[in-house]
Amino acid sequence: MSSKLDYCNALLIGLTKYQIDRLQSVLNTAARIITFTCKYDHITPVLVRLHCLPVSYRIRFKVLQLTYKALMIYLLNTYLSFLISQIYPQS
């Protein structure tokens, strides 16, 4: 289930809060089914036990992880150099 939510996170980065809440509801329901948790129990302890981030954080994490990997590949392979531009903060 989580692999389906993690698929194409770059496309999910611009979703509205309503759409992210719907995806969070899907994740919560999946967690309840996996752990046999009652509908009226708090979901946060269940998600912590399953090591699940909230959907909005999952999306950001996966995009940042892909960016990091692309930068590391960039350092090794120069054919990606035209796709990546680094911006350094000014002090």
mmCIF file of C-alpha atoms in Angstrom:
data_model
loop_
_atom_site.group_PDB
_atom_site.id
_atom_site.type_symbol
_atom_site.label_atom_id
_atom_site.label_comp_id
_atom_site.label_asym_id
_atom_site.label_seq_id
_atom_site.Cartn_x
_atom_site.Cartn_y
_atom_site.Cartn_z
ATOM 1 C CA MET A 1 0.000 0.000 0.000
ATOM 2 C CA SER A 2 2.708 2.480 0.905
ATOM 3 C CA SER A 3 4.469 1.825 -2.398
ATOM 4 C CA LYS A 4 1.346 2.996 -4.208
ATOM 5 C CA LEU A 5 1.294 6.182 -2.118
ATOM 6 C CA ASP A 6 4.999 6.764 -2.739
ATOM 7 C CA TYR A 7 4.676 6.313 -6.498
ATOM 8 C CA CYS A 8 5.310 9.535 -8.456
ATOM 9 C CA ASN A 9 5.836 11.748 -5.412
ATOM 10 C CA ALA A 10 7.159 14.489 -7.650
ATOM 11 C CA LEU A 11 3.634 14.811 -9.028
ATOM 12 C CA LEU A 12 2.088 14.829 -5.547
ATOM 13 C CA ILE A 13 4.185 17.758 -4.284
ATOM 14 C CA GLY A 14 1.648 20.353 -5.452
ATOM 15 C CA LEU A 15 -1.533 18.763 -4.107
ATOM 16 C CA THR A 16 -4.037 20.778 -2.132
ATOM 17 C CA LYS A 17 -4.572 20.142 1.576
ATOM 18 C CA TYR A 18 -7.894 18.462 0.792
ATOM 19 C CA GLN A 19 -6.242 15.966 -1.562
ATOM 20 C CA ILE A 20 -3.427 15.241 0.909
ATOM 21 C CA ASP A 21 -6.012 14.680 3.650
ATOM 22 C CA ARG A 22 -7.747 12.127 1.427
ATOM 23 C CA LEU A 23 -4.455 10.293 0.874
ATOM 24 C CA GLN A 24 -3.812 10.433 4.637
ATOM 25 C CA SER A 25 -7.218 8.860 5.185
ATOM 26 C CA VAL A 26 -6.255 6.003 2.855
ATOM 27 C CA LEU A 27 -3.006 5.488 4.764
ATOM 28 C CA ASN A 28 -4.844 5.573 8.102
ATOM 29 C CA THR A 29 -7.368 3.006 6.913
ATOM 30 C CA ALA A 30 -4.608 0.728 5.634
ATOM 31 C CA ALA A 31 -2.832 1.006 8.988
ATOM 32 C CA ARG A 32 -6.049 0.124 10.819
ATOM 33 C CA ILE A 33 -6.580 -2.934 8.614
ATOM 34 C CA ILE A 34 -2.999 -4.151 9.043
ATOM 35 C CA THR A 35 -3.022 -3.781 12.828
ATOM 36 C CA PHE A 36 -6.675 -4.718 13.435
ATOM 37 C CA THR A 37 -7.199 -1.380 15.183
ATOM 38 C CA CYS A 38 -10.710 -0.237 16.009
ATOM 39 C CA LYS A 39 -12.139 2.663 14.014
ATOM 40 C CA TYR A 40 -12.430 4.883 17.098
ATOM 41 C CA ASP A 41 -8.887 4.335 18.443
ATOM 42 C CA HIS A 42 -6.271 7.032 17.927
ATOM 43 C CA ILE A 43 -4.277 6.440 14.758
ATOM 44 C CA THR A 44 -1.070 8.293 15.719
ATOM 45 C CA PRO A 45 0.324 5.520 17.972
ATOM 46 C CA VAL A 46 -0.463 2.978 15.257
ATOM 47 C CA LEU A 47 1.403 4.995 12.615
ATOM 48 C CA VAL A 48 4.350 5.439 14.983
ATOM 49 C CA ARG A 49 4.442 1.696 15.625
ATOM 50 C CA LEU A 50 4.421 1.062 11.869
ATOM 51 C CA HIS A 51 7.101 3.742 11.301
ATOM 52 C CA CYS A 52 4.842 5.689 8.921
ATOM 53 C CA LEU A 53 5.289 9.384 8.282
ATOM 54 C CA PRO A 54 2.251 11.549 7.563
ATOM 55 C CA VAL A 55 1.556 11.787 3.838
ATOM 56 C CA SER A 56 2.710 15.395 3.479
ATOM 57 C CA TYR A 57 6.054 14.528 5.098
ATOM 58 C CA ARG A 58 6.345 11.330 3.033
ATOM 59 C CA ILE A 59 5.978 13.308 -0.173
ATOM 60 C CA ARG A 60 8.631 15.836 0.849
ATOM 61 C CA PHE A 61 10.982 13.131 2.108
ATOM 62 C CA LYS A 62 10.785 11.089 -1.093
ATOM 63 C CA VAL A 63 11.327 14.116 -3.322
ATOM 64 C CA LEU A 64 14.304 15.230 -1.227
ATOM 65 C CA GLN A 65 15.680 11.686 -1.268
ATOM 66 C CA LEU A 66 15.424 11.536 -5.068
ATOM 67 C CA THR A 67 17.096 14.953 -5.319
ATOM 68 C CA TYR A 68 19.944 13.813 -3.091
ATOM 69 C CA LYS A 69 20.436 10.664 -5.152
ATOM 70 C CA ALA A 70 20.386 12.705 -8.363
ATOM 71 C CA LEU A 71 23.047 15.020 -6.954
ATOM 72 C CA MET A 72 25.226 12.073 -5.971
ATOM 73 C CA ILE A 73 24.843 10.558 -9.438
ATOM 74 C CA TYR A 74 25.596 14.006 -10.882
ATOM 75 C CA LEU A 75 28.920 13.975 -9.098
ATOM 76 C CA LEU A 76 29.694 10.596 -10.649
ATOM 77 C CA ASN A 77 28.146 11.041 -14.118
ATOM 78 C CA THR A 78 28.487 14.267 -16.049
ATOM 79 C CA TYR A 79 25.715 13.460 -18.549
ATOM 80 C CA LEU A 80 23.151 14.666 -15.979
ATOM 81 C CA SER A 81 24.887 18.017 -15.539
ATOM 82 C CA PHE A 82 22.470 19.873 -17.810
ATOM 83 C CA LEU A 83 19.476 18.703 -15.720
ATOM 84 C CA ILE A 84 20.711 19.884 -12.333
ATOM 85 C CA SER A 85 21.611 23.376 -11.242
ATOM 86 C CA GLN A 86 22.752 24.059 -7.716
ATOM 87 C CA ILE A 87 21.702 27.235 -5.929
ATOM 88 C CA TYR A 88 23.816 28.361 -3.023
ATOM 89 C CA PRO A 89 22.288 30.609 -0.336
ATOM 90 C CA GLN A 90 23.798 34.042 -0.004
ATOM 91 C CA SER A 91 25.136 35.006 3.385
#
